[in-house]
CSV table of C-alpha atoms in Angstrom, one decimal:
chain,number,residue,atom,x,y,z
V,1,MET,CA,-7.2,-3.5,-25.6
V,2,ASN,CA,-4.3,-5.5,-27.0
V,3,ARG,CA,-1.0,-5.9,-25.1
V,4,VAL,CA,0.9,-3.5,-27.4
V,5,LYS,CA,-1.6,-0.8,-26.7
V,6,VAL,CA,-1.5,-1.6,-22.9
V,7,LEU,CA,2.3,-1.3,-22.9
V,8,GLN,CA,2.1,2.0,-24.8
V,9,VAL,CA,-0.3,3.4,-22.2
V,10,TRP,CA,1.9,2.0,-19.5
V,11,LEU,CA,4.9,4.0,-20.7
V,12,CYS,CA,2.9,7.1,-20.2
V,13,PHE,CA,2.1,6.0,-16.6
V,14,VAL,CA,5.8,5.4,-16.0
V,15,SER,CA,6.8,8.9,-17.2
V,16,LEU,CA,4.2,10.5,-14.9
V,17,TRP,CA,5.2,8.2,-12.0
V,18,LEU,CA,8.9,9.1,-12.3
V,19,SER,CA,7.9,12.8,-12.3
V,20,ARG,CA,5.9,12.4,-9.1
V,21,VAL,CA,8.6,10.3,-7.4
V,22,SER,CA,11.4,12.8,-8.2
V,23,HIS,CA,9.5,15.5,-6.3
V,24,ALA,CA,8.8,13.3,-3.3
V,25,ALA,CA,10.4,14.2,0.0
V,26,PRO,CA,12.6,11.3,1.4
V,27,LEU,CA,11.3,9.3,4.3
V,28,ASP,CA,14.3,7.2,5.3
V,29,CYS,CA,14.3,7.2,9.0
V,30,LYS,CA,16.9,4.5,9.8
V,31,ASP,CA,20.6,5.3,10.3
V,32,GLU,CA,23.5,3.0,9.8
V,33,THR,CA,22.8,1.1,13.1
V,34,GLY,CA,19.1,0.6,12.2
V,35,SER,CA,17.9,3.1,14.7
V,36,LEU,CA,15.0,5.4,13.7
V,37,THR,CA,17.0,8.6,14.3
V,38,HIS,CA,16.9,10.4,10.9
V,39,CYS,CA,13.2,11.4,11.3
V,40,THR,CA,13.3,12.4,14.9
V,41,SER,CA,14.8,15.8,14.0
V,42,ILE,CA,12.0,16.5,11.6
V,43,SER,CA,9.0,18.5,13.0
V,44,GLN,CA,5.9,16.5,13.7
V,45,GLU,CA,4.0,18.6,11.1
V,46,LYS,CA,6.6,18.0,8.3
V,47,LEU,CA,6.9,14.3,9.2
V,48,LEU,CA,3.2,13.9,8.9
V,49,ASP,CA,3.2,15.6,5.5
V,50,ARG,CA,6.0,13.3,4.2
V,51,VAL,CA,4.1,10.2,5.5
V,52,ILE,CA,1.0,11.4,3.7
V,53,GLN,CA,2.9,12.0,0.5
V,54,HIS,CA,4.3,8.5,0.6
V,55,ALA,CA,0.9,7.0,1.3
V,56,GLU,CA,-0.5,8.9,-1.7
V,57,LEU,CA,2.2,7.6,-4.0
V,58,ILE,CA,1.8,4.1,-2.8
V,59,TYR,CA,-1.9,4.2,-3.4
V,60,ARG,CA,-1.5,5.7,-6.9
V,61,VAL,CA,1.1,3.2,-7.9
V,62,SER,CA,-1.0,0.3,-6.5
V,63,GLU,CA,-3.9,1.6,-8.7
V,64,GLU,CA,-1.7,1.6,-11.8
V,65,SER,CA,-0.2,-1.8,-11.0
V,66,CYS,CA,-3.7,-3.3,-10.5
V,67,THR,CA,-5.0,-1.8,-13.8
V,68,LEU,CA,-2.0,-3.1,-15.8
V,69,PHE,CA,-2.2,-6.6,-14.3
V,70,GLU,CA,-5.9,-6.7,-15.0
V,71,GLU,CA,-5.5,-5.6,-18.6
V,72,MET,CA,-2.6,-7.9,-19.2
V,73,PHE,CA,-3.7,-11.2,-17.5
V,74,VAL,CA,-7.3,-11.2,-16.3
V,75,PRO,CA,-10.0,-12.4,-18.7
V,76,TYR,CA,-12.7,-9.7,-19.2
V,77,PRO,CA,-15.6,-11.8,-17.7
V,78,LEU,CA,-13.7,-11.9,-14.4
V,79,TYR,CA,-13.3,-8.1,-14.1
V,80,THR,CA,-16.3,-8.2,-11.7
V,81,LEU,CA,-14.0,-9.8,-9.1
V,82,ARG,CA,-12.4,-6.5,-8.4
V,83,ASN,CA,-15.7,-5.4,-6.7
V,84,GLN,CA,-15.8,-8.6,-4.6
V,85,GLY,CA,-12.1,-8.5,-3.5
V,86,GLY,CA,-12.8,-6.7,-0.3
V,87,ASN,CA,-14.7,-9.8,1.0
V,88,MET,CA,-11.6,-12.0,0.5
V,89,CYS,CA,-8.8,-9.7,1.7
V,90,HIS,CA,-6.6,-11.1,4.5
V,91,SER,CA,-6.9,-7.8,6.4
V,92,LYS,CA,-10.7,-8.0,6.6
V,93,PRO,CA,-10.7,-9.7,10.1
V,94,PHE,CA,-8.4,-7.0,11.5
V,95,PRO,CA,-9.9,-4.5,14.0
V,96,ILE,CA,-9.7,-1.7,11.4
V,97,PRO,CA,-12.6,0.8,11.2
V,98,SER,CA,-14.4,0.7,7.8
V,99,SER,CA,-17.5,2.8,7.9
V,100,LYS,CA,-17.3,6.6,7.9
V,101,SER,CA,-19.0,6.8,11.3
V,102,GLU,CA,-16.5,4.3,12.8
V,103,ILE,CA,-13.5,6.2,11.3
V,104,GLN,CA,-14.8,9.6,12.7
V,105,GLN,CA,-15.2,8.2,16.2
V,106,ILE,CA,-11.8,6.6,16.7
V,107,SER,CA,-9.0,8.4,18.4
V,108,ASP,CA,-5.8,9.8,16.8
V,109,LYS,CA,-3.9,7.0,18.5
V,110,TRP,CA,-6.1,4.3,16.9
V,111,LEU,CA,-5.9,6.0,13.5
V,112,LEU,CA,-2.1,5.7,13.6
V,113,HIS,CA,-2.1,2.2,15.0
V,114,SER,CA,-4.6,1.2,12.2
V,115,VAL,CA,-2.2,2.5,9.6
V,116,LEU,CA,0.7,0.6,11.2
V,117,ILE,CA,-1.3,-2.6,11.4
V,118,LEU,CA,-2.2,-2.3,7.7
V,119,VAL,CA,1.4,-1.5,6.6
V,120,GLN,CA,2.9,-4.4,8.5
V,121,SER,CA,0.3,-6.9,7.5
V,122,TRP,CA,1.2,-6.3,3.8
V,123,MET,CA,5.0,-6.9,4.1
V,124,GLU,CA,4.8,-10.6,3.6
V,125,PRO,CA,2.1,-10.6,0.9
V,126,LEU,CA,4.0,-8.1,-1.2
V,127,SER,CA,7.2,-10.1,-0.8
V,128,TYR,CA,5.2,-13.1,-2.0
V,129,LEU,CA,3.8,-11.1,-4.9
V,130,GLN,CA,7.2,-10.2,-6.1
V,131,THR,CA,8.2,-13.8,-6.2
V,132,THR,CA,5.1,-15.0,-8.0
V,133,LEU,CA,5.1,-12.2,-10.6
V,134,ASP,CA,8.7,-13.2,-11.6
V,135,ARG,CA,7.2,-16.6,-12.8
V,136,TYR,CA,5.0,-14.9,-15.4
V,137,ASP,CA,6.6,-15.4,-18.8
V,138,ASP,CA,5.3,-12.1,-20.2
V,139,ALA,CA,5.0,-9.9,-17.1
V,140,PRO,CA,6.3,-6.4,-18.1
V,141,ASP,CA,9.3,-5.1,-16.2
V,142,ALA,CA,7.3,-2.0,-15.3
V,143,LEU,CA,4.9,-4.2,-13.2
V,144,LEU,CA,7.8,-6.1,-11.5
V,145,ASN,CA,9.6,-2.9,-10.7
V,146,LYS,CA,6.6,-1.1,-9.3
V,147,THR,CA,5.8,-4.1,-7.0
V,148,LYS,CA,9.4,-3.9,-5.7
V,149,TRP,CA,9.2,-0.1,-5.4
V,150,VAL,CA,5.9,-0.3,-3.4
V,151,TYR,CA,7.5,-2.8,-1.0
V,152,GLU,CA,10.4,-0.6,-0.4
V,153,LYS,CA,8.2,2.5,0.1
V,154,LEU,CA,6.0,0.5,2.5
V,155,LEU,CA,9.1,-0.1,4.7
V,156,SER,CA,9.8,3.6,4.7
V,157,LEU,CA,6.2,4.4,5.5
V,158,GLU,CA,6.3,2.0,8.4
V,159,GLN,CA,9.4,3.8,9.8
V,160,GLY,CA,7.7,7.2,9.4
V,161,VAL,CA,4.5,6.0,11.1
V,162,VAL,CA,6.5,4.5,14.1
V,163,VAL,CA,8.3,7.8,14.6
V,164,LEU,CA,5.0,9.7,14.3
V,165,ILE,CA,3.5,7.5,17.0
V,166,ARG,CA,6.5,8.3,19.3
V,167,LYS,CA,6.2,12.0,18.6
V,168,MET,CA,2.5,12.4,18.9
V,169,LEU,CA,1.6,9.8,21.5
V,170,ASP,CA,4.9,9.6,23.5
V,171,GLU,CA,5.1,5.9,23.1
V,172,GLY,CA,8.9,5.8,23.2
V,173,MET,CA,9.1,2.0,23.6
V,174,LEU,CA,7.3,1.2,20.3
V,175,SER,CA,9.6,-0.4,17.8
V,176,SER,CA,9.2,-1.1,14.1
V,177,SER,CA,8.9,-4.8,14.7
V,178,SER,CA,5.7,-6.4,13.5
V,179,VAL,CA,2.6,-5.8,15.6
V,180,ILE,CA,0.6,-8.3,13.6
V,181,GLU,CA,1.7,-11.3,11.5
V,182,HIS,CA,0.1,-12.7,8.5
V,183,THR,CA,1.3,-15.8,6.7
V,184,LEU,CA,0.5,-16.8,3.1
V,185,ALA,CA,0.5,-20.5,2.2
V,186,PRO,CA,4.2,-21.1,1.2
V,187,TYR,CA,5.0,-21.9,-2.4
V,188,ASP,CA,5.5,-25.7,-2.5
V,189,GLY,CA,7.4,-25.9,-5.8
V,190,GLN,CA,4.4,-27.2,-7.8
V,191,SER,CA,2.9,-24.9,-10.4
V,192,PRO,CA,-0.8,-24.1,-9.6
V,193,GLU,CA,-3.3,-23.9,-12.4
V,194,VAL,CA,-2.7,-20.7,-14.4
V,195,LEU,CA,-6.1,-19.2,-13.8
V,196,GLU,CA,-6.0,-19.9,-10.1
V,197,SER,CA,-2.6,-18.3,-9.8
V,198,VAL,CA,-3.7,-15.2,-11.8
V,199,LEU,CA,-6.8,-14.8,-9.7
V,200,ARG,CA,-4.9,-15.1,-6.5
V,201,ASP,CA,-2.4,-12.4,-7.6
V,202,TYR,CA,-5.2,-10.3,-8.9
V,203,ASN,CA,-7.0,-10.5,-5.5
V,204,LEU,CA,-3.8,-9.5,-3.7
V,205,LEU,CA,-3.3,-6.5,-5.9
V,206,THR,CA,-7.0,-5.5,-5.5
V,207,CYS,CA,-6.9,-5.9,-1.8
V,208,PHE,CA,-3.7,-4.0,-1.4
V,209,LYS,CA,-5.1,-1.1,-3.4
V,210,LYS,CA,-8.1,-1.0,-1.1
V,211,ASP,CA,-5.9,-1.0,2.0
V,212,ALA,CA,-3.5,1.5,0.6
V,213,HIS,CA,-6.4,3.8,0.1
V,214,LYS,CA,-7.4,3.3,3.8
V,215,MET,CA,-3.8,4.2,4.9
V,216,GLU,CA,-4.0,7.4,2.9
V,217,THR,CA,-7.5,8.2,4.2
V,218,PHE,CA,-6.6,7.7,7.8
V,219,LEU,CA,-3.4,9.8,7.6
V,220,LYS,CA,-5.2,12.7,5.8
V,221,LEU,CA,-8.0,12.6,8.5
V,222,LEU,CA,-5.2,12.8,11.2
V,223,LYS,CA,-3.7,15.8,9.4
V,224,CYS,CA,-7.2,17.4,9.3
V,225,ARG,CA,-7.6,16.9,13.0
V,226,GLN,CA,-4.1,18.2,13.7
V,227,SER,CA,-5.0,21.3,11.8
V,228,SER,CA,-7.9,22.0,14.2
V,229,LYS,CA,-10.5,21.9,11.5
V,230,LEU,CA,-14.0,21.5,12.7
V,231,ARG,CA,-15.2,19.3,9.9
V,232,CYS,CA,-13.0,16.5,8.5
V,233,LEU,CA,-15.8,14.4,7.0
V,234,SER,CA,-14.6,14.9,3.5
V,235,HIS,CA,-11.7,12.5,4.1
């Protein structure tokens, strides 16, 4: 698929994305002082629904961004790397359940903390990704804008999850400060080889898509449990 065709397809994605975002409930929990007070007046059920809606949007946009980057910059013979990315993701060593049996066995508390760990672990990598994509000569604005949008929505998702933990688990002392830190190698001012740079960014996008799907899955499982359903295996 040539780049003109890719961009035409992408315009369709943008139109659908704007339609979805316009119907999304806001999740801005911080007030002027930085305190997470705006979400405390929302019922636990509605707050969980809004958090899930944000997680769904983040995952969908991450899918679209990954697809566009792949079609614009990744040579076709390297497409198979998307199936190997999970083994190279920075979040792999984290104590996050991965198998269906593990996910079903963990508590509601650990489901929420797993989401928070994943959200906070991606703040710095996404900030890095914004910087490195700006250096691409022919990176479409849609890709740059979506990366920035996802970063901002991830901040809102973090706030919502923190308030949910307070409401559901009565952990009033929990703040939105990082519970886990991850540091990427700093950019040293020297341009890496083009292919190496592309593959690194591709791996980041692929890994984020995988983890965004985990966030959505964990939150939907929590919603299922809160609804007193007997079987939540479909999530």
